[in-house]
Amino acid sequence: MDLGTEAAWTVRAVGGLDAVPDALLERLRDDGVPATVPGCVHTDLLAQGLIPDPYLDLNEAAVQWIGHVDWEYRGVVDLDEPAPDVHSDLVCDGLDTVATVHVNGALVARTQNMHRGYRFDVAEHLHAGSNTVAVRFDSAVTYTERACEEHGYLPQGYEHPYSFIRKMACNFGWDWGPTLVTAGIWRGIRLHRWRRARLEELQVRTDVDGATGLVHVRAGVVGRAGFLDGLTVWVEVAGRRHRVEPAAGAIDCTIPVDDARLWWPAGYGAQHLEDVTVTLADEDGVVERHHRRVGFRTVELDTGPDAFGRAFTVKVNGRPIFVKGANWIPDDCFVSGITREQYAERIAQARAANLNLLRVWGGGLYEDDAFYELCDEQGLLVWQDFLFACAGYPETEPFRTEIAAEARQAVRRLGSHPSVALWNGSNENLLGWYDWGWPEQVDDRGWGEWYYTRLLPAIVTELAPTTPYIPSSPFSSTPDVHPNHPGDGPVHLWDVWNALDHTRYRDDIPRFVAEYGFQAPPTWPTLTDAVHDEPLTPRSPGMLAHQKQIGGPDKLDRNLRGHVPEPTTMAAWHLATSLNQAHALRLAIEHFRSWWPRCAGSIVWQLNDCWPVTSWSLIDGAGRVKPAWHAVRAAYADRLLTIQPREAGLSLVLVNDTDLPWRQDVRVRLVTLDGDVRRESVVPVQADARATRTVTLEPDLVAPNRRRQEVLVADAGDLRSVWRFVPDDAVLLPAPRYRPTVTAAADAIEVTVTAETFLSDLVLLAEQADPRAVVDTGLVSLLPGESHTFRVSGFAGAAPDRFAAVLHTSNELFHAAS
């Protein structure tokens, strides 16, 4: 029975009442207010109109009191009298976080971990008729502060000592997220009534032996005395049924599948999935049934030494994969409200941007099953962090026991998914030890290393032995090598955003980049729906409340220098910073990919946002793509043409991430911004399958007469790369002139733009004409006389000509007056 839907729930304040606003105290303290389960206090109070929307304007500050209050959720449900041989378990899939559970006034359990589920035998506490389930949540803020005081301080990145509680770390604020400390029954809660026997700790995982797929099934079988007599387990795989006899209260079997079809990541093959059904049965029929979808694949991590240091290359089914990834954070601050449809939209956007991997970052969650199922279906590999990020973590009890139980449950639940390709012990915690002064702050106390180097790898080895594990990101293979060394393991590149120009991404050739990124504001409708400052400026109060990085506004402005003139209006600033994010990521990805296989992966920070904020995301908090999404999509395409600086001179690099050779005549022109061709050459190039090919260009071809007025343009079919000989802001971009033609159809609007001058970074910001509209392409460079057609879909009600009015280019930033 789903108690979320079958019980009538309320929530009320039961402790820390001094923090409750006087106007709300009586209502929240006494009978409380209606509640939704799954849910959290913030969304329940918001639904009742008792708090302002925390995502808007300065409202985040106005709801901080919620995290300092103790709350009780109370559900009332009518039950029939069970038969004498029926067990009754209360199953809680997610309690956030420090919870005390009562059933009809009897204490059932105390829990303190958001990241795991629980099962409690409650048969003796239930009766026919009305029953009450009450879950009290103590203030997570108070709990962490008390635990930190009792244990002693450990290094933390933010105000609250979030590492002293097993709760989503970014709930306490991050440099892209608000401080909204939640409480509530955040995942399902149900009453499970069962007879005779049930399975527990069921795990289904796969392996491959030659052409044979192997399905491993393990579970405990629990029940009354003598329950195994006459009990049978059936395992159905790929349409074939196998009988398994439980022994000693457990099942542990391996089912072979001949000529198994392999599961491949996107771009490398099909995502074949097989159904696995585990059925517990007796002479009366089905006792219990579970279903999984699995895929047969192997994953290896090549970290062997080579001429450049040590590799860090993911191999799937024996084939090296260039990882085209992005980091994933929780898609909403109030995670109980994330739906399967929301996951599907975001994952579809990731695939449309040519990604083949999402890294689930360690300050967030083990996501809902739907996330991993959709990644299985779409061919997105998952790099899964264990939930440790940017802090020292206590190694004392009860943390050790809690973390072990949490990790075992996570690996069992997620290990059946073919998409889950790598487990990572922590985010930046080894880096913190090396670079952030942790040894002096920690002294001789444990700070989490035991988890990353001993506990977690042991659990992965036991429960997911065919999936690679690393202790942290960044990470190097030996302790004597700095964890962020570009020649060994995954690196995080934050010096560029924080202190350097984005052209400095080319300074190193890392083996793998697990984090790097550039900020930009959300799209215009997302921004103006959330921030209503008058006037709205880059540093108006609401804008600053939606910029969480210390010094972020200054970094945004500094990173424009050398690329565009200082913007003088809010609209110009918004366009400039949005395009600059796109430029930076495109440059970085093209550089990394041009060095394949030496560099074997790029994971952009970050794919998504949890609220409307200025951040490093490609998709803003309302689910709208930024211009940077288009840049990443082009840079991650299966075939990439790019002009790159090399020791021998400017060079063409063809990156071929397909299974077919790429033979291409590349047209290379030295062109004035007026469209006159100074020099031209056709360069025949062949890139082998899954390989790069670099060709040094003739010196005469890359020697401009007027460096500020000429560009190098390389074309290969519909692919184009443009090289500027001077810094961006030194290019004498002409005032933009073009002719738009709008054609309306039933399901789309086409806007064809014909350039009359050189156009740089032509974009159609469709969401500014209709907040629901989506455009298919962006960031187009056109020479005079060339045309490009944008296709707009998803709109409703906007006049077709309105879309011609939201065309923009980099050119206009240099000609603001016109």
Short mmCIF file of N, CA and C in Angstrom, two decimals, residues 350-503:
data_model
loop_
_atom_site.label_atom_id
_atom_site.label_comp_id
_atom_site.label_asym_id
_atom_site.label_seq_id
_atom_site.Cartn_x
_atom_site.Cartn_y
_atom_site.Cartn_z
N ALA A 350 20.77 16.16 -23.17
CA ALA A 350 22.16 15.71 -23.12
C ALA A 350 22.53 14.93 -24.38
N ARG A 351 21.68 14.01 -24.77
CA ARG A 351 21.96 13.23 -25.98
C ARG A 351 21.97 14.11 -27.22
N ALA A 352 21.04 15.07 -27.28
CA ALA A 352 20.99 15.96 -28.44
C ALA A 352 22.25 16.81 -28.54
N ALA A 353 22.92 17.02 -27.43
CA ALA A 353 24.19 17.75 -27.42
C ALA A 353 25.38 16.83 -27.67
N ASN A 354 25.12 15.60 -28.08
CA ASN A 354 26.14 14.61 -28.45
C ASN A 354 26.94 14.10 -27.26
N LEU A 355 26.38 14.19 -26.07
CA LEU A 355 27.04 13.63 -24.90
C LEU A 355 26.94 12.10 -24.91
N ASN A 356 27.95 11.45 -24.32
CA ASN A 356 27.87 10.00 -24.10
C ASN A 356 28.09 9.62 -22.65
N LEU A 357 28.20 10.63 -21.75
CA LEU A 357 28.41 10.34 -20.32
C LEU A 357 27.89 11.48 -19.48
N LEU A 358 27.28 11.13 -18.35
CA LEU A 358 26.93 12.07 -17.30
C LEU A 358 27.64 11.65 -16.02
N ARG A 359 28.30 12.61 -15.39
CA ARG A 359 28.91 12.33 -14.09
C ARG A 359 27.97 12.83 -12.99
N VAL A 360 27.47 11.90 -12.18
CA VAL A 360 26.59 12.25 -11.06
C VAL A 360 27.49 12.66 -9.90
N TRP A 361 27.52 13.95 -9.65
CA TRP A 361 28.50 14.57 -8.76
C TRP A 361 28.22 14.28 -7.29
N GLY A 362 29.31 14.22 -6.49
CA GLY A 362 29.24 13.72 -5.13
C GLY A 362 28.60 14.61 -4.09
N GLY A 363 28.24 15.85 -4.43
CA GLY A 363 27.52 16.69 -3.48
C GLY A 363 26.03 16.60 -3.62
N GLY A 364 25.57 15.66 -4.48
CA GLY A 364 24.15 15.54 -4.75
C GLY A 364 23.55 14.25 -4.22
N LEU A 365 23.04 13.42 -5.15
CA LEU A 365 22.26 12.25 -4.79
C LEU A 365 22.69 11.01 -5.55
N TYR A 366 22.32 9.85 -5.03
CA TYR A 366 22.11 8.70 -5.88
C TYR A 366 20.72 8.92 -6.47
N GLU A 367 20.67 9.16 -7.77
CA GLU A 367 19.42 9.61 -8.36
C GLU A 367 18.36 8.50 -8.38
N ASP A 368 17.14 8.90 -8.72
CA ASP A 368 16.03 7.97 -8.81
C ASP A 368 16.30 6.91 -9.88
N ASP A 369 15.67 5.75 -9.74
CA ASP A 369 15.85 4.68 -10.72
C ASP A 369 15.58 5.16 -12.14
N ALA A 370 14.63 6.07 -12.29
CA ALA A 370 14.27 6.55 -13.63
C ALA A 370 15.46 7.17 -14.35
N PHE A 371 16.31 7.86 -13.63
CA PHE A 371 17.48 8.49 -14.23
C PHE A 371 18.37 7.43 -14.90
N TYR A 372 18.67 6.38 -14.18
CA TYR A 372 19.58 5.34 -14.70
C TYR A 372 18.90 4.52 -15.79
N GLU A 373 17.61 4.27 -15.66
CA GLU A 373 16.88 3.56 -16.72
C GLU A 373 16.93 4.34 -18.02
N LEU A 374 16.75 5.64 -17.94
CA LEU A 374 16.79 6.47 -19.14
C LEU A 374 18.20 6.54 -19.72
N CYS A 375 19.20 6.57 -18.86
CA CYS A 375 20.59 6.54 -19.36
C CYS A 375 20.87 5.21 -20.05
N ASP A 376 20.35 4.11 -19.49
CA ASP A 376 20.49 2.80 -20.16
C ASP A 376 19.91 2.86 -21.56
N GLU A 377 18.71 3.43 -21.67
CA GLU A 377 18.00 3.45 -22.95
C GLU A 377 18.66 4.38 -23.96
N GLN A 378 19.21 5.49 -23.47
CA GLN A 378 19.78 6.50 -24.36
C GLN A 378 21.27 6.28 -24.64
N GLY A 379 21.88 5.34 -23.95
CA GLY A 379 23.30 5.08 -24.19
C GLY A 379 24.23 6.07 -23.53
N LEU A 380 23.78 6.68 -22.45
CA LEU A 380 24.64 7.59 -21.70
C LEU A 380 25.33 6.83 -20.58
N LEU A 381 26.66 6.76 -20.64
CA LEU A 381 27.41 6.20 -19.52
C LEU A 381 27.20 7.08 -18.29
N VAL A 382 27.30 6.47 -17.12
CA VAL A 382 27.19 7.19 -15.86
C VAL A 382 28.45 6.99 -15.06
N TRP A 383 29.11 8.08 -14.76
CA TRP A 383 30.19 8.11 -13.77
C TRP A 383 29.50 8.48 -12.46
N GLN A 384 29.45 7.56 -11.50
CA GLN A 384 28.71 7.77 -10.27
C GLN A 384 29.66 8.05 -9.11
N ASP A 385 29.58 9.25 -8.58
CA ASP A 385 30.32 9.56 -7.36
C ASP A 385 29.60 8.95 -6.16
N PHE A 386 30.36 8.43 -5.19
CA PHE A 386 29.81 8.29 -3.86
C PHE A 386 29.67 9.69 -3.28
N LEU A 387 28.82 9.84 -2.26
CA LEU A 387 28.35 11.18 -1.90
C LEU A 387 29.24 11.82 -0.84
N PHE A 388 30.41 12.27 -1.34
CA PHE A 388 31.39 13.00 -0.53
C PHE A 388 31.95 14.11 -1.40
N ALA A 389 31.95 15.35 -0.89
CA ALA A 389 32.38 16.45 -1.75
C ALA A 389 32.99 17.58 -0.93
N CYS A 390 34.23 17.92 -1.27
CA CYS A 390 34.87 19.18 -0.86
C CYS A 390 34.88 19.39 0.65
N ALA A 391 35.09 18.33 1.41
CA ALA A 391 35.09 18.46 2.87
C ALA A 391 35.79 17.28 3.50
N GLY A 392 36.23 17.46 4.75
CA GLY A 392 36.68 16.35 5.55
C GLY A 392 35.47 15.66 6.19
N TYR A 393 35.47 14.33 6.17
CA TYR A 393 34.35 13.55 6.71
C TYR A 393 34.81 12.73 7.91
N PRO A 394 34.04 12.74 8.99
CA PRO A 394 34.47 11.99 10.19
C PRO A 394 34.49 10.49 9.92
N GLU A 395 35.49 9.84 10.50
CA GLU A 395 35.64 8.39 10.35
C GLU A 395 35.23 7.64 11.62
N THR A 396 34.50 8.31 12.49
CA THR A 396 34.04 7.70 13.74
C THR A 396 32.64 7.12 13.55
N GLU A 397 32.19 6.38 14.57
CA GLU A 397 30.80 5.93 14.57
C GLU A 397 29.90 7.10 15.01
N PRO A 398 28.65 7.17 14.51
CA PRO A 398 27.97 6.16 13.70
C PRO A 398 28.21 6.30 12.19
N PHE A 399 29.12 7.22 11.81
CA PHE A 399 29.31 7.49 10.39
C PHE A 399 29.81 6.27 9.63
N ARG A 400 30.75 5.53 10.19
CA ARG A 400 31.29 4.37 9.48
C ARG A 400 30.19 3.37 9.14
N THR A 401 29.37 3.04 10.12
CA THR A 401 28.31 2.06 9.89
C THR A 401 27.29 2.59 8.90
N GLU A 402 26.91 3.85 9.06
CA GLU A 402 25.93 4.45 8.15
C GLU A 402 26.44 4.47 6.71
N ILE A 403 27.67 4.88 6.53
CA ILE A 403 28.22 5.02 5.18
C ILE A 403 28.37 3.65 4.53
N ALA A 404 28.76 2.64 5.30
CA ALA A 404 28.87 1.30 4.74
C ALA A 404 27.50 0.80 4.27
N ALA A 405 26.47 0.99 5.09
CA ALA A 405 25.13 0.55 4.71
C ALA A 405 24.63 1.32 3.50
N GLU A 406 24.86 2.61 3.49
CA GLU A 406 24.45 3.45 2.36
C GLU A 406 25.12 3.01 1.06
N ALA A 407 26.43 2.79 1.13
CA ALA A 407 27.17 2.43 -0.08
C ALA A 407 26.74 1.06 -0.60
N ARG A 408 26.56 0.10 0.29
CA ARG A 408 26.14 -1.23 -0.15
C ARG A 408 24.77 -1.16 -0.81
N GLN A 409 23.87 -0.40 -0.24
CA GLN A 409 22.55 -0.27 -0.83
C GLN A 409 22.61 0.40 -2.20
N ALA A 410 23.43 1.43 -2.32
CA ALA A 410 23.55 2.14 -3.60
C ALA A 410 24.12 1.24 -4.69
N VAL A 411 25.17 0.49 -4.36
CA VAL A 411 25.79 -0.36 -5.37
C VAL A 411 24.85 -1.49 -5.77
N ARG A 412 24.13 -2.06 -4.81
CA ARG A 412 23.15 -3.10 -5.17
C ARG A 412 22.07 -2.54 -6.09
N ARG A 413 21.57 -1.36 -5.76
CA ARG A 413 20.47 -0.79 -6.55
C ARG A 413 20.91 -0.39 -7.94
N LEU A 414 22.06 0.21 -8.05
CA LEU A 414 22.48 0.78 -9.33
C LEU A 414 23.31 -0.17 -10.17
N GLY A 415 23.82 -1.24 -9.55
CA GLY A 415 24.76 -2.10 -10.24
C GLY A 415 24.18 -2.89 -11.39
N SER A 416 22.85 -2.98 -11.49
CA SER A 416 22.25 -3.71 -12.60
C SER A 416 22.24 -2.90 -13.89
N HIS A 417 22.52 -1.60 -13.79
CA HIS A 417 22.39 -0.73 -14.96
C HIS A 417 23.67 -0.77 -15.80
N PRO A 418 23.55 -1.10 -17.08
CA PRO A 418 24.76 -1.11 -17.92
C PRO A 418 25.38 0.27 -18.07
N SER A 419 24.59 1.30 -17.87
CA SER A 419 25.11 2.66 -18.01
C SER A 419 26.11 3.01 -16.92
N VAL A 420 25.99 2.41 -15.73
CA VAL A 420 26.87 2.77 -14.61
C VAL A 420 28.24 2.15 -14.88
N ALA A 421 29.18 3.02 -15.26
CA ALA A 421 30.46 2.54 -15.80
C ALA A 421 31.65 2.85 -14.91
N LEU A 422 31.48 3.69 -13.89
CA LEU A 422 32.60 4.06 -13.04
C LEU A 422 32.06 4.53 -11.70
N TRP A 423 32.67 4.04 -10.63
CA TRP A 423 32.38 4.52 -9.27
C TRP A 423 33.55 5.37 -8.80
N ASN A 424 33.24 6.51 -8.22
CA ASN A 424 34.26 7.45 -7.75
C ASN A 424 34.03 7.75 -6.27
N GLY A 425 35.10 7.61 -5.48
CA GLY A 425 34.96 7.72 -4.03
C GLY A 425 34.59 9.09 -3.51
N SER A 426 35.06 10.16 -4.16
CA SER A 426 34.79 11.49 -3.61
C SER A 426 35.10 12.56 -4.65
N ASN A 427 34.57 13.73 -4.41
CA ASN A 427 34.85 14.88 -5.26
C ASN A 427 35.81 15.84 -4.57
N GLU A 428 37.02 15.95 -5.10
CA GLU A 428 38.04 16.93 -4.70
C GLU A 428 38.57 16.76 -3.29
N ASN A 429 38.28 15.63 -2.64
CA ASN A 429 38.73 15.50 -1.26
C ASN A 429 40.22 15.17 -1.15
N LEU A 430 40.77 14.41 -2.09
CA LEU A 430 42.23 14.24 -2.08
C LEU A 430 42.92 15.54 -2.47
N LEU A 431 42.32 16.28 -3.38
CA LEU A 431 42.87 17.59 -3.74
C LEU A 431 42.87 18.52 -2.53
N GLY A 432 41.80 18.47 -1.73
CA GLY A 432 41.74 19.29 -0.53
C GLY A 432 42.87 18.98 0.43
N TRP A 433 43.20 17.69 0.55
CA TRP A 433 44.29 17.30 1.45
C TRP A 433 45.62 17.84 0.96
N TYR A 434 45.83 17.82 -0.36
CA TYR A 434 47.10 18.27 -0.92
C TYR A 434 47.21 19.80 -0.96
N ASP A 435 46.11 20.49 -1.29
CA ASP A 435 46.22 21.90 -1.68
C ASP A 435 45.51 22.89 -0.78
N TRP A 436 44.61 22.44 0.08
CA TRP A 436 43.75 23.38 0.79
C TRP A 436 44.05 23.47 2.29
N GLY A 437 45.24 23.03 2.70
CA GLY A 437 45.64 23.17 4.09
C GLY A 437 44.93 22.25 5.05
N TRP A 438 44.42 21.13 4.57
CA TRP A 438 43.70 20.23 5.46
C TRP A 438 44.58 19.57 6.52
N PRO A 439 45.81 19.15 6.22
CA PRO A 439 46.58 18.46 7.27
C PRO A 439 46.69 19.27 8.56
N GLU A 440 46.87 20.58 8.45
CA GLU A 440 46.98 21.42 9.64
C GLU A 440 45.67 21.50 10.41
N GLN A 441 44.54 21.38 9.70
CA GLN A 441 43.24 21.48 10.35
C GLN A 441 42.77 20.15 10.93
N VAL A 442 43.24 19.06 10.34
CA VAL A 442 42.75 17.74 10.72
C VAL A 442 43.58 17.13 11.85
N ASP A 443 44.85 17.45 11.91
CA ASP A 443 45.78 16.83 12.85
C ASP A 443 45.84 15.32 12.59
N ASP A 444 45.64 14.50 13.62
CA ASP A 444 45.75 13.06 13.44
C ASP A 444 44.39 12.37 13.36
N ARG A 445 43.32 13.14 13.17
CA ARG A 445 41.98 12.55 13.08
C ARG A 445 41.71 12.06 11.66
N GLY A 446 40.79 11.10 11.56
CA GLY A 446 40.37 10.67 10.24
C GLY A 446 39.59 11.77 9.54
N TRP A 447 39.75 11.86 8.22
CA TRP A 447 39.08 12.93 7.45
C TRP A 447 38.36 12.39 6.21
N GLY A 448 38.25 11.06 6.11
CA GLY A 448 37.51 10.45 5.02
C GLY A 448 38.34 9.54 4.14
N GLU A 449 39.65 9.63 4.22
CA GLU A 449 40.50 8.83 3.33
C GLU A 449 40.22 7.33 3.48
N TRP A 450 39.91 6.89 4.70
CA TRP A 450 39.62 5.48 4.92
C TRP A 450 38.44 5.01 4.07
N TYR A 451 37.46 5.87 3.90
CA TYR A 451 36.32 5.50 3.05
C TYR A 451 36.77 5.32 1.60
N TYR A 452 37.55 6.27 1.10
CA TYR A 452 37.88 6.31 -0.33
C TYR A 452 38.89 5.24 -0.73
N THR A 453 39.77 4.88 0.21
CA THR A 453 40.85 3.95 -0.14
C THR A 453 40.64 2.54 0.39
N ARG A 454 39.70 2.36 1.32
CA ARG A 454 39.51 1.02 1.89
C ARG A 454 38.06 0.56 1.84
N LEU A 455 37.16 1.29 2.49
CA LEU A 455 35.78 0.81 2.59
C LEU A 455 35.09 0.73 1.23
N LEU A 456 35.06 1.84 0.50
CA LEU A 456 34.30 1.88 -0.75
C LEU A 456 34.86 0.95 -1.82
N PRO A 457 36.19 0.92 -2.04
CA PRO A 457 36.67 -0.04 -3.04
C PRO A 457 36.37 -1.49 -2.67
N ALA A 458 36.36 -1.80 -1.38
CA ALA A 458 36.03 -3.17 -0.97
C ALA A 458 34.58 -3.50 -1.30
N ILE A 459 33.69 -2.54 -1.10
CA ILE A 459 32.27 -2.77 -1.40
C ILE A 459 32.07 -2.92 -2.90
N VAL A 460 32.72 -2.08 -3.70
CA VAL A 460 32.59 -2.18 -5.15
C VAL A 460 33.16 -3.51 -5.63
N THR A 461 34.29 -3.92 -5.09
CA THR A 461 34.89 -5.19 -5.49
C THR A 461 33.97 -6.37 -5.18
N GLU A 462 33.29 -6.30 -4.05
CA GLU A 462 32.38 -7.39 -3.67
C GLU A 462 31.11 -7.38 -4.51
N LEU A 463 30.49 -6.21 -4.69
CA LEU A 463 29.15 -6.15 -5.27
C LEU A 463 29.13 -5.76 -6.75
N ALA A 464 30.18 -5.13 -7.24
CA ALA A 464 30.23 -4.71 -8.65
C ALA A 464 31.64 -4.93 -9.18
N PRO A 465 32.12 -6.17 -9.15
CA PRO A 465 33.54 -6.42 -9.45
C PRO A 465 33.95 -6.10 -10.88
N THR A 466 33.00 -5.93 -11.78
CA THR A 466 33.36 -5.65 -13.17
C THR A 466 33.26 -4.16 -13.51
N THR A 467 33.03 -3.32 -12.50
CA THR A 467 32.94 -1.88 -12.72
C THR A 467 34.13 -1.20 -12.07
N PRO A 468 34.87 -0.35 -12.81
CA PRO A 468 36.05 0.31 -12.23
C PRO A 468 35.69 1.26 -11.09
N TYR A 469 36.69 1.48 -10.24
CA TYR A 469 36.55 2.40 -9.09
C TYR A 469 37.80 3.26 -9.01
N ILE A 470 37.61 4.54 -8.71
CA ILE A 470 38.73 5.42 -8.37
C ILE A 470 38.40 6.11 -7.04
N PRO A 471 39.41 6.49 -6.25
CA PRO A 471 39.12 7.02 -4.92
C PRO A 471 38.66 8.47 -4.91
N SER A 472 38.95 9.23 -5.96
CA SER A 472 38.56 10.64 -5.94
C SER A 472 38.73 11.21 -7.33
N SER A 473 38.16 12.37 -7.53
CA SER A 473 38.42 13.16 -8.72
C SER A 473 38.69 14.59 -8.26
N PRO A 474 39.83 15.18 -8.66
CA PRO A 474 40.89 14.59 -9.46
C PRO A 474 41.68 13.54 -8.68
N PHE A 475 42.48 12.76 -9.46
CA PHE A 475 43.17 11.62 -8.85
C PHE A 475 44.33 11.22 -9.75
N SER A 476 45.46 10.92 -9.12
CA SER A 476 46.59 10.34 -9.83
C SER A 476 46.88 8.95 -9.30
N SER A 477 47.57 8.17 -10.09
CA SER A 477 47.68 6.74 -9.82
C SER A 477 48.53 6.41 -8.61
N THR A 478 49.45 7.27 -8.23
CA THR A 478 50.32 6.99 -7.08
C THR A 478 50.35 8.18 -6.14
N PRO A 479 50.53 7.95 -4.84
CA PRO A 479 50.49 9.05 -3.87
C PRO A 479 51.56 10.11 -4.07
N ASP A 480 52.67 9.76 -4.74
CA ASP A 480 53.73 10.74 -4.90
C ASP A 480 53.48 11.68 -6.09
N VAL A 481 52.38 11.49 -6.80
CA VAL A 481 52.01 12.37 -7.91
C VAL A 481 50.83 13.22 -7.47
N HIS A 482 50.92 14.53 -7.66
CA HIS A 482 49.84 15.43 -7.26
C HIS A 482 48.54 14.98 -7.90
N PRO A 483 47.41 15.00 -7.15
CA PRO A 483 46.16 14.47 -7.72
C PRO A 483 45.64 15.24 -8.92
N ASN A 484 46.14 16.45 -9.14
CA ASN A 484 45.66 17.23 -10.28
C ASN A 484 46.74 17.38 -11.36
N HIS A 485 47.60 16.37 -11.46
CA HIS A 485 48.67 16.40 -12.46
C HIS A 485 48.09 16.07 -13.83
N PRO A 486 48.31 16.91 -14.84
CA PRO A 486 47.66 16.67 -16.15
C PRO A 486 48.13 15.41 -16.86
N GLY A 487 49.28 14.86 -16.46
CA GLY A 487 49.80 13.69 -17.14
C GLY A 487 49.39 12.37 -16.51
N ASP A 488 48.49 12.42 -15.49
CA ASP A 488 48.17 11.19 -14.76
C ASP A 488 46.78 11.33 -14.16
N GLY A 489 45.82 10.65 -14.75
CA GLY A 489 44.48 10.61 -14.18
C GLY A 489 43.62 11.80 -14.55
N PRO A 490 42.38 11.84 -14.02
CA PRO A 490 41.47 12.94 -14.33
C PRO A 490 41.86 14.21 -13.58
N VAL A 491 41.72 15.36 -14.25
CA VAL A 491 42.04 16.64 -13.64
C VAL A 491 40.80 17.52 -13.59
N HIS A 492 40.84 18.51 -12.69
CA HIS A 492 39.85 19.57 -12.64
C HIS A 492 40.57 20.87 -13.00
N LEU A 493 40.08 21.56 -14.01
CA LEU A 493 40.73 22.77 -14.51
C LEU A 493 39.90 23.99 -14.13
N TRP A 494 40.19 24.57 -12.97
CA TRP A 494 39.44 25.74 -12.52
C TRP A 494 40.27 27.02 -12.53
N ASP A 495 41.58 26.93 -12.74
CA ASP A 495 42.39 28.14 -12.80
C ASP A 495 41.95 29.04 -13.94
N VAL A 496 41.50 28.44 -15.04
CA VAL A 496 41.12 29.25 -16.20
C VAL A 496 39.95 30.14 -15.85
N TRP A 497 38.86 29.57 -15.40
CA TRP A 497 37.70 30.39 -15.04
C TRP A 497 38.03 31.37 -13.92
N ASN A 498 38.75 30.93 -12.93
CA ASN A 498 38.98 31.76 -11.75
C ASN A 498 40.00 32.86 -11.97
N ALA A 499 40.97 32.66 -12.88
CA ALA A 499 42.07 33.63 -12.93
C ALA A 499 42.64 33.89 -14.31
N LEU A 500 42.33 33.08 -15.32
CA LEU A 500 43.04 33.17 -16.59
C LEU A 500 42.05 33.36 -17.74
N ASP A 501 42.55 33.77 -18.88
CA ASP A 501 41.74 33.87 -20.08
C ASP A 501 41.44 32.47 -20.61
N HIS A 502 40.26 32.31 -21.26
CA HIS A 502 39.89 30.95 -21.65
C HIS A 502 40.77 30.38 -22.75
N THR A 503 41.54 31.21 -23.43
CA THR A 503 42.50 30.66 -24.40
C THR A 503 43.58 29.84 -23.71
#
